[in-house]
Short mmCIF file of C-alpha atoms in Angstrom, two decimals:
data_model
loop_
_atom_site.label_atom_id
_atom_site.label_comp_id
_atom_site.label_asym_id
_atom_site.label_seq_id
_atom_site.Cartn_x
_atom_site.Cartn_y
_atom_site.Cartn_z
CA MET W 1 -56.35 17.36 193.61
CA ASN W 2 -59.95 17.45 192.44
CA ILE W 3 -61.58 19.82 189.98
CA HIS W 4 -65.10 21.06 189.32
CA GLU W 5 -67.42 19.64 186.69
CA TYR W 6 -67.14 22.72 184.47
CA GLN W 7 -63.35 22.35 184.53
CA ALA W 8 -63.72 18.70 183.57
CA LYS W 9 -65.78 19.79 180.56
CA GLU W 10 -62.99 22.15 179.56
CA LEU W 11 -60.53 19.25 179.58
CA PHE W 12 -62.99 17.08 177.64
CA GLN W 13 -63.23 19.70 174.93
CA LYS W 14 -59.44 20.14 174.81
CA TYR W 15 -58.85 16.42 174.25
CA GLY W 16 -61.78 15.69 171.94
CA VAL W 17 -64.00 13.82 174.40
CA ALA W 18 -67.56 14.41 173.21
CA THR W 19 -69.65 16.28 175.79
CA ALA W 20 -72.60 18.65 175.99
CA PRO W 21 -71.62 22.34 175.71
CA GLY W 22 -71.70 24.39 178.89
CA LYS W 23 -70.41 27.55 180.56
CA VAL W 24 -69.55 28.46 184.13
CA ALA W 25 -71.32 31.38 185.82
CA HIS W 26 -70.41 33.22 189.01
CA THR W 27 -73.43 35.53 189.11
CA PRO W 28 -77.13 35.15 188.20
CA GLU W 29 -76.57 37.56 185.31
CA GLU W 30 -73.75 35.41 183.93
CA ALA W 31 -76.01 32.35 184.22
CA GLY W 32 -78.75 34.09 182.22
CA ASN W 33 -76.28 35.18 179.55
CA ALA W 34 -74.80 31.67 179.32
CA ALA W 35 -78.29 30.20 178.90
CA ARG W 36 -79.06 32.71 176.15
CA GLU W 37 -75.81 31.85 174.36
CA ILE W 38 -76.23 28.06 174.56
CA GLY W 39 -79.98 28.04 173.86
CA GLY W 40 -82.58 25.26 174.08
CA GLU W 41 -83.38 23.27 177.18
CA LEU W 42 -80.70 23.65 179.82
CA VAL W 43 -79.49 22.32 183.13
CA VAL W 44 -78.11 24.49 185.95
CA LYS W 45 -75.78 22.61 188.29
CA ALA W 46 -74.20 23.79 191.54
CA GLN W 47 -70.42 23.37 191.46
CA ILE W 48 -68.96 21.80 194.59
CA HIS W 49 -66.54 18.93 195.18
CA ALA W 50 -69.21 16.49 196.33
CA GLY W 51 -71.71 14.07 194.88
CA GLY W 52 -75.44 13.82 195.45
CA ARG W 53 -76.03 17.42 194.37
CA GLY W 54 -79.34 16.68 192.68
CA LYS W 55 -80.84 15.35 195.92
CA GLY W 56 -79.18 17.95 198.13
CA THR W 57 -80.84 20.85 199.95
CA PHE W 58 -79.60 24.39 200.42
CA LYS W 59 -79.62 25.87 203.89
CA ASN W 60 -81.88 28.63 202.55
CA GLY W 61 -84.51 25.93 201.90
CA PHE W 62 -84.01 25.68 198.12
CA LYS W 63 -84.27 22.05 197.03
CA GLY W 64 -81.74 20.42 194.72
CA GLY W 65 -78.37 21.45 193.30
CA VAL W 66 -79.33 20.38 189.77
CA HIS W 67 -82.29 21.97 187.93
CA LEU W 68 -83.69 21.75 184.41
CA VAL W 69 -84.66 25.14 182.93
CA LYS W 70 -86.10 26.28 179.62
CA THR W 71 -85.36 29.99 179.49
CA PRO W 72 -82.51 32.38 180.38
CA GLU W 73 -84.81 33.95 182.96
CA GLU W 74 -85.32 30.59 184.69
CA ALA W 75 -81.56 29.96 184.62
CA ARG W 76 -80.97 33.35 186.21
CA GLU W 77 -83.56 32.70 188.94
CA VAL W 78 -82.25 29.22 189.78
CA ALA W 79 -78.66 30.53 189.90
CA SER W 80 -79.74 33.30 192.27
CA GLN W 81 -81.07 30.64 194.68
CA MET W 82 -77.81 28.66 194.52
CA LEU W 83 -74.95 31.17 194.38
CA GLY W 84 -73.61 32.24 197.73
CA GLN W 85 -75.66 29.55 199.48
CA THR W 86 -74.58 26.38 201.29
CA LEU W 87 -75.57 23.06 199.73
CA VAL W 88 -75.88 20.00 201.96
CA THR W 89 -75.64 16.52 200.40
CA HIS W 90 -74.95 13.04 201.76
CA GLN W 91 -71.27 13.57 200.89
CA THR W 92 -70.76 17.03 202.37
CA GLY W 93 -72.01 16.23 205.85
CA PRO W 94 -74.33 18.56 207.75
CA GLU W 95 -71.96 21.52 207.39
CA GLY W 96 -72.45 21.52 203.59
CA ARG W 97 -70.42 23.39 200.96
CA LEU W 98 -70.68 27.00 199.80
CA VAL W 99 -71.63 27.33 196.11
CA ASN W 100 -69.52 29.99 194.38
CA GLN W 101 -70.27 29.04 190.79
CA VAL W 102 -72.80 27.12 188.71
CA LEU W 103 -72.55 25.27 185.42
CA VAL W 104 -75.09 26.14 182.77
CA ALA W 105 -75.09 23.32 180.22
CA GLN W 106 -77.14 22.11 177.30
CA GLY W 107 -79.85 19.71 178.39
CA VAL W 108 -79.44 16.16 177.12
CA ASN W 109 -82.20 13.61 176.51
CA ILE W 110 -80.91 10.23 177.61
CA ALA W 111 -81.78 6.91 176.02
CA LYS W 112 -79.25 4.84 178.00
CA GLU W 113 -76.62 5.47 180.70
CA TYR W 114 -73.21 3.80 180.99
CA TYR W 115 -70.21 3.95 183.31
CA LEU W 116 -66.65 4.54 182.08
CA ALA W 117 -63.45 5.13 184.02
CA ILE W 118 -59.70 4.94 183.60
CA LEU W 119 -57.56 4.54 186.69
CA MET W 120 -54.22 3.28 187.88
CA ASP W 121 -54.53 -0.34 188.99
CA ARG W 122 -52.27 -0.78 192.01
CA ALA W 123 -52.13 -4.54 191.53
CA THR W 124 -50.65 -4.30 188.02
CA GLY W 125 -49.07 -0.85 188.25
CA ALA W 126 -50.69 0.02 184.93
CA PRO W 127 -53.74 1.93 183.66
CA THR W 128 -57.02 0.03 183.53
CA VAL W 129 -60.24 0.83 181.69
CA ILE W 130 -63.36 0.02 183.70
CA ALA W 131 -66.76 0.14 182.04
CA SER W 132 -70.30 -0.99 182.70
CA THR W 133 -73.71 -0.89 181.10
CA GLU W 134 -75.04 0.12 184.55
CA GLY W 135 -74.35 3.85 184.49
CA GLY W 136 -75.90 6.57 186.61
CA VAL W 137 -75.41 4.67 189.87
CA GLU W 138 -72.42 4.15 192.14
CA ILE W 139 -70.03 1.61 190.65
CA GLU W 140 -69.54 0.14 194.16
CA ALA W 141 -73.20 -0.89 194.17
CA VAL W 142 -72.81 -2.54 190.76
CA ALA W 143 -69.68 -4.37 191.94
CA GLU W 144 -71.55 -5.69 194.98
CA LYS W 145 -74.81 -6.72 193.33
CA THR W 146 -73.90 -7.53 189.70
CA PRO W 147 -70.10 -7.80 189.38
CA GLU W 148 -70.45 -9.63 186.06
CA LYS W 149 -71.62 -6.32 184.54
CA ILE W 150 -68.25 -4.66 185.12
CA LEU W 151 -65.73 -4.81 182.28
CA ARG W 152 -61.99 -4.40 182.92
CA VAL W 153 -59.34 -3.89 180.24
CA HIS W 154 -55.71 -3.66 181.35
CA VAL W 155 -53.51 -1.34 179.32
CA HIS W 156 -49.82 -2.01 178.62
CA PRO W 157 -47.99 0.94 180.23
CA ALA W 158 -45.49 1.25 177.37
CA LEU W 159 -47.80 0.60 174.41
CA GLY W 160 -50.80 2.50 175.73
CA LEU W 161 -54.44 1.87 174.89
CA GLN W 162 -54.69 0.38 171.40
CA PRO W 163 -57.53 1.31 169.00
CA TYR W 164 -58.75 -2.28 168.93
CA GLN W 165 -59.07 -2.23 172.74
CA ALA W 166 -61.18 0.94 172.58
CA ARG W 167 -63.41 -0.67 169.94
CA SER W 168 -63.67 -3.81 172.06
CA VAL W 169 -64.80 -1.81 175.11
CA ALA W 170 -67.44 -0.05 172.99
CA ARG W 171 -68.64 -3.35 171.53
CA GLN W 172 -68.93 -5.03 174.92
CA LEU W 173 -71.01 -2.10 176.12
CA GLY W 174 -73.40 -2.81 173.27
CA PHE W 175 -72.36 -0.12 170.81
CA GLY W 176 -72.47 -1.47 167.25
CA GLY W 177 -72.13 0.01 163.76
CA THR W 178 -71.48 3.76 163.64
CA LEU W 179 -72.11 3.99 167.37
CA ASN W 180 -69.11 1.74 167.96
CA LYS W 181 -66.86 4.31 166.29
CA GLN W 182 -68.28 7.13 168.42
CA ALA W 183 -67.99 5.26 171.68
CA ALA W 184 -64.50 3.97 170.87
CA GLU W 185 -63.40 7.53 170.14
CA VAL W 186 -64.65 8.66 173.55
CA VAL W 187 -62.75 5.81 175.24
CA PHE W 188 -59.56 6.45 173.24
CA ASN W 189 -59.57 10.23 173.75
CA LEU W 190 -60.34 9.82 177.44
CA TYR W 191 -57.23 7.66 177.73
CA LYS W 192 -55.16 10.31 175.92
CA LEU W 193 -56.42 12.88 178.44
CA PHE W 194 -55.65 10.51 181.35
CA ILE W 195 -52.03 10.10 180.28
CA ALA W 196 -51.37 13.65 179.08
CA CYS W 197 -52.65 15.20 182.33
CA ASP W 198 -51.00 12.68 184.69
CA CYS W 199 -54.33 11.59 186.15
CA SER W 200 -54.67 8.87 188.74
CA MET W 201 -58.37 8.50 187.87
CA VAL W 202 -60.94 9.81 185.40
CA GLU W 203 -64.49 8.63 186.05
CA VAL W 204 -67.35 9.37 183.66
CA ASN W 205 -70.72 8.66 185.21
CA PRO W 206 -72.81 8.75 183.23
CA LEU W 207 -71.59 8.20 179.71
CA VAL W 208 -74.83 8.47 177.75
CA LEU W 209 -76.47 7.53 174.49
CA THR W 210 -79.03 10.09 173.30
CA PRO W 211 -82.21 9.30 171.31
CA ASP W 212 -80.54 10.82 168.22
CA ASP W 213 -77.57 8.43 168.55
CA LYS W 214 -74.88 10.61 170.12
CA VAL W 215 -72.44 9.24 172.68
CA LEU W 216 -71.57 11.91 175.25
CA ALA W 217 -69.61 12.13 178.49
CA LEU W 218 -71.94 14.08 180.77
CA ASP W 219 -70.36 14.21 184.22
CA ALA W 220 -66.84 13.39 185.35
CA LYS W 221 -64.67 13.08 188.42
CA PHE W 222 -60.93 13.67 188.09
CA ASN W 223 -58.05 12.85 190.41
CA PHE W 224 -54.55 14.00 189.50
CA ASP W 225 -51.15 12.80 190.65
CA ASP W 226 -50.11 15.68 192.90
CA ASN W 227 -46.44 14.82 192.34
CA ALA W 228 -46.83 15.65 188.64
CA LEU W 229 -48.68 18.95 188.98
CA TYR W 230 -45.43 20.91 188.67
CA ARG W 231 -45.54 20.22 184.95
CA HIS W 232 -49.23 21.10 184.57
CA LYS W 233 -49.49 24.70 185.69
CA ASP W 234 -52.79 25.08 183.84
CA ILE W 235 -54.33 22.21 185.83
CA ALA W 236 -52.75 23.34 189.12
CA ALA W 237 -54.44 26.71 188.52
CA MET W 238 -57.81 24.91 188.60
CA ARG W 239 -57.38 24.12 192.29
CA ASP W 240 -60.20 25.55 194.40
CA VAL W 241 -58.87 25.85 197.94
CA THR W 242 -62.30 26.93 199.22
CA GLU W 243 -63.40 23.31 198.65
CA GLU W 244 -60.56 21.88 200.76
CA ASP W 245 -59.91 21.52 204.47
CA PRO W 246 -58.16 24.80 205.49
CA ARG W 247 -55.65 22.77 207.52
CA GLU W 248 -54.69 20.76 204.44
CA VAL W 249 -54.31 23.95 202.40
CA GLU W 250 -52.03 25.43 205.06
CA ALA W 251 -49.98 22.22 205.25
CA SER W 252 -49.42 22.19 201.49
CA LYS W 253 -47.76 25.62 201.73
CA SER W 254 -44.97 24.02 203.80
CA ASN W 255 -44.84 20.85 201.68
CA LEU W 256 -46.34 18.77 204.47
CA ASN W 257 -48.49 15.73 203.73
CA TYR W 258 -51.52 16.30 205.94
CA ILE W 259 -55.04 14.87 206.10
CA GLY W 260 -57.39 16.02 208.81
CA LEU W 261 -59.43 13.46 210.75
CA ASP W 262 -61.99 13.74 213.55
CA GLY W 263 -60.02 12.36 216.52
CA ASP W 264 -58.22 14.14 219.37
CA ILE W 265 -54.64 12.77 219.23
CA ALA W 266 -52.45 14.62 216.74
CA CYS W 267 -49.63 12.74 215.02
CA LEU W 268 -46.35 14.02 213.55
CA VAL W 269 -44.45 11.24 211.79
CA ASN W 270 -41.83 10.83 209.08
CA GLY W 271 -42.89 8.36 206.39
CA ALA W 272 -46.36 7.46 205.16
CA GLY W 273 -46.12 3.81 206.25
CA LEU W 274 -44.98 4.73 209.74
CA ALA W 275 -47.75 7.34 209.93
CA MET W 276 -50.36 4.69 209.09
CA ALA W 277 -48.87 2.30 211.67
CA THR W 278 -48.90 5.09 214.26
CA MET W 279 -52.58 5.81 213.67
CA ASP W 280 -53.37 2.10 213.86
CA ILE W 281 -51.64 1.60 217.19
CA ILE W 282 -53.32 4.69 218.67
CA LYS W 283 -56.68 3.15 217.71
CA TYR W 284 -55.59 -0.23 219.09
CA HIS W 285 -54.94 1.32 222.50
CA GLY W 286 -58.27 3.15 222.58
CA GLY W 287 -57.40 6.54 221.12
CA ASN W 288 -58.57 8.41 218.02
CA PRO W 289 -56.07 10.04 215.60
CA ALA W 290 -56.79 13.67 214.75
CA ASN W 291 -54.76 13.61 211.55
CA PHE W 292 -52.31 11.97 209.20
CA LEU W 293 -49.14 14.09 209.04
CA ASP W 294 -46.02 12.92 207.22
CA VAL W 295 -43.20 15.48 207.36
CA GLY W 296 -41.11 13.37 204.98
CA GLY W 297 -37.48 12.36 205.17
CA GLY W 298 -35.94 15.77 204.63
CA ALA W 299 -37.94 18.10 206.85
CA ASN W 300 -36.12 21.06 208.41
CA GLU W 301 -36.72 22.90 211.67
CA GLN W 302 -38.99 25.44 210.00
CA GLN W 303 -41.23 22.70 208.59
CA VAL W 304 -41.44 21.01 211.98
CA THR W 305 -42.44 24.34 213.55
CA GLU W 306 -45.13 24.86 210.90
CA ALA W 307 -46.35 21.30 211.51
CA PHE W 308 -46.73 21.99 215.24
CA LYS W 309 -48.60 25.23 214.54
CA LEU W 310 -50.96 23.26 212.35
CA LEU W 311 -51.54 20.57 214.98
CA VAL W 312 -52.27 22.94 217.86
CA SER W 313 -54.64 24.99 215.68
CA ASP W 314 -57.04 22.02 215.77
CA LYS W 315 -59.34 22.75 218.72
CA ASN W 316 -60.15 19.04 219.10
CA VAL W 317 -56.54 18.01 219.79
CA LYS W 318 -55.91 16.91 223.39
CA ALA W 319 -52.42 15.41 222.95
CA ILE W 320 -49.66 15.18 220.35
CA LEU W 321 -47.52 12.18 219.45
CA VAL W 322 -44.24 12.67 217.58
CA ASN W 323 -42.99 9.36 216.20
CA ILE W 324 -39.72 9.58 214.29
CA PHE W 325 -37.60 6.79 212.85
CA GLY W 326 -34.36 8.47 211.79
CA GLY W 327 -32.95 7.22 208.52
CA ILE W 328 -32.53 10.11 206.13
CA MET W 329 -34.17 12.24 208.83
CA GLN W 330 -31.69 12.54 211.71
CA CYS W 331 -33.08 12.45 215.25
CA ASP W 332 -30.99 15.40 216.49
CA ILE W 333 -32.40 17.60 213.72
CA ILE W 334 -35.98 16.63 214.52
CA ALA W 335 -35.26 17.18 218.22
CA ARG W 336 -34.09 20.75 217.55
CA GLY W 337 -37.20 21.26 215.47
CA ILE W 338 -39.42 19.97 218.28
CA ILE W 339 -37.72 22.22 220.85
CA GLY W 340 -37.98 25.27 218.62
CA ALA W 341 -41.59 24.51 217.76
CA VAL W 342 -42.69 23.97 221.36
CA LYS W 343 -41.13 27.30 222.32
CA ALA W 344 -42.69 29.04 219.33
CA VAL W 345 -46.27 27.80 219.72
CA ASN W 346 -46.57 27.70 223.53
CA LEU W 347 -47.83 24.11 223.48
CA PRO W 348 -51.24 23.87 225.20
CA VAL W 349 -51.53 20.03 225.32
CA PRO W 350 -49.34 17.08 226.41
CA LEU W 351 -46.59 16.05 224.00
CA VAL W 352 -45.22 12.50 223.71
CA VAL W 353 -42.03 11.95 221.69
CA ARG W 354 -40.59 8.68 220.47
CA LEU W 355 -37.26 8.85 218.62
CA GLU W 356 -35.32 5.98 217.08
CA GLY W 357 -32.58 5.69 214.46
CA THR W 358 -29.77 7.95 213.27
CA ASN W 359 -28.31 10.19 216.03
CA VAL W 360 -31.02 9.06 218.46
CA ALA W 361 -28.82 9.50 221.55
CA GLU W 362 -28.08 13.11 220.65
CA GLY W 363 -31.75 13.74 219.91
CA LYS W 364 -32.86 12.37 223.28
CA ARG W 365 -30.14 14.37 225.07
CA LEU W 366 -31.30 17.62 223.44
CA ILE W 367 -34.92 17.03 224.47
CA GLN W 368 -33.98 16.01 228.03
CA GLU W 369 -31.77 19.08 228.56
CA SER W 370 -34.31 21.46 227.02
CA GLY W 371 -36.32 21.55 230.22
CA LEU W 372 -39.56 21.38 228.21
CA PRO W 373 -42.55 19.33 229.43
CA VAL W 374 -42.03 16.48 226.96
CA ILE W 375 -43.08 12.90 227.71
CA THR W 376 -40.53 10.52 226.20
CA ALA W 377 -41.32 6.98 225.03
CA ASN W 378 -39.09 3.97 224.49
CA ASP W 379 -40.96 2.32 221.65
CA LEU W 380 -44.12 2.67 219.59
CA THR W 381 -46.35 0.75 221.98
CA ASP W 382 -45.05 2.76 224.92
CA ALA W 383 -45.69 5.97 222.95
CA ALA W 384 -49.25 4.99 222.06
CA VAL W 385 -50.15 4.02 225.62
CA LYS W 386 -48.69 7.27 226.99
CA VAL W 387 -50.35 9.57 224.46
CA VAL W 388 -53.79 7.92 224.88
CA GLY W 389 -53.41 8.26 228.64
CA ALA W 390 -52.30 11.89 228.35
CA ALA W 391 -55.25 12.75 226.11
CA ALA W 392 -57.64 11.24 228.65
CA THR W 393 -56.45 13.71 231.31
CA VAL W 394 -57.31 16.77 229.19
CA ALA W 395 -60.82 18.13 229.64
#
């Protein structure tokens, strides 16, 4: 789950991470009032889940999703050009994103920009602090061109980030004297936030030094461990479903793991690894997956029906492949789910089914005796070849 920049600022303030004050506004009037309350030079920023806002263009012709303003009246005018309009950036694609709120924040003069992030390192299974003196640009570009400028500090998962490690990160970024204490505090408090909120990543870009020697976290990107959101109802409430793929929102209501893609062969699989392998073999045989869909090991007939409804709602889908390896998930249960789903949704495209594992004979018998137009497959390769072929016959 991602959150907006203004929500990130709220978390910063809660956990003592120094940042510039700001307020969210949903109307031009609210933007003007926020500017009046904060005072001084300000920045008005469109709030969408995408980068490149400053260089983006609204479909109404207004240039830029980030604007510096000096008065409440200017803030109100800029907000009126952004709110309710679609912003197109290099990350949104040509369809863009609708702006429903803006952030009005105190303007910050910047002497130097830095990069700071904390994320889970899959190689070590532990949190890692990543920092660089090259802030304000994509860290991938820094890694490619000047990898020596990226600092990594691995954190012991039981002991947590130690104060000396935070001071060391600050020192290696060039913060000395009283600035070292400020920067170390930002690093340390950011780690506390990371752990307390069950984040998988917190990225601050840029972390800045101002001309009057303040160290501030200006912009941030958060990713949270979805499996831990049940114990963070306040963070779960920050979810903005208008920023997500409607298909993924609908899938989450039935506890289905779904990610929409741009292909034309829909996949229904149990297990994330098997789902990835299924997509790979479809590509290998010349097809294009329309989605990743993992129904998990304990799906029931209702979930399978909801999964089929989701797949056929995609207008690009020309064929569906069901690939089930029955371990915890029994093949006869998935077969009943497939039969019920096909009857419920009036399947408009070819369906290929490959079953293997627990109760596979019973599952195959149920499908064969159902009388439904289901193409059965003996193995994964056979399934991929058949579904790619079936998709090719659909106009």
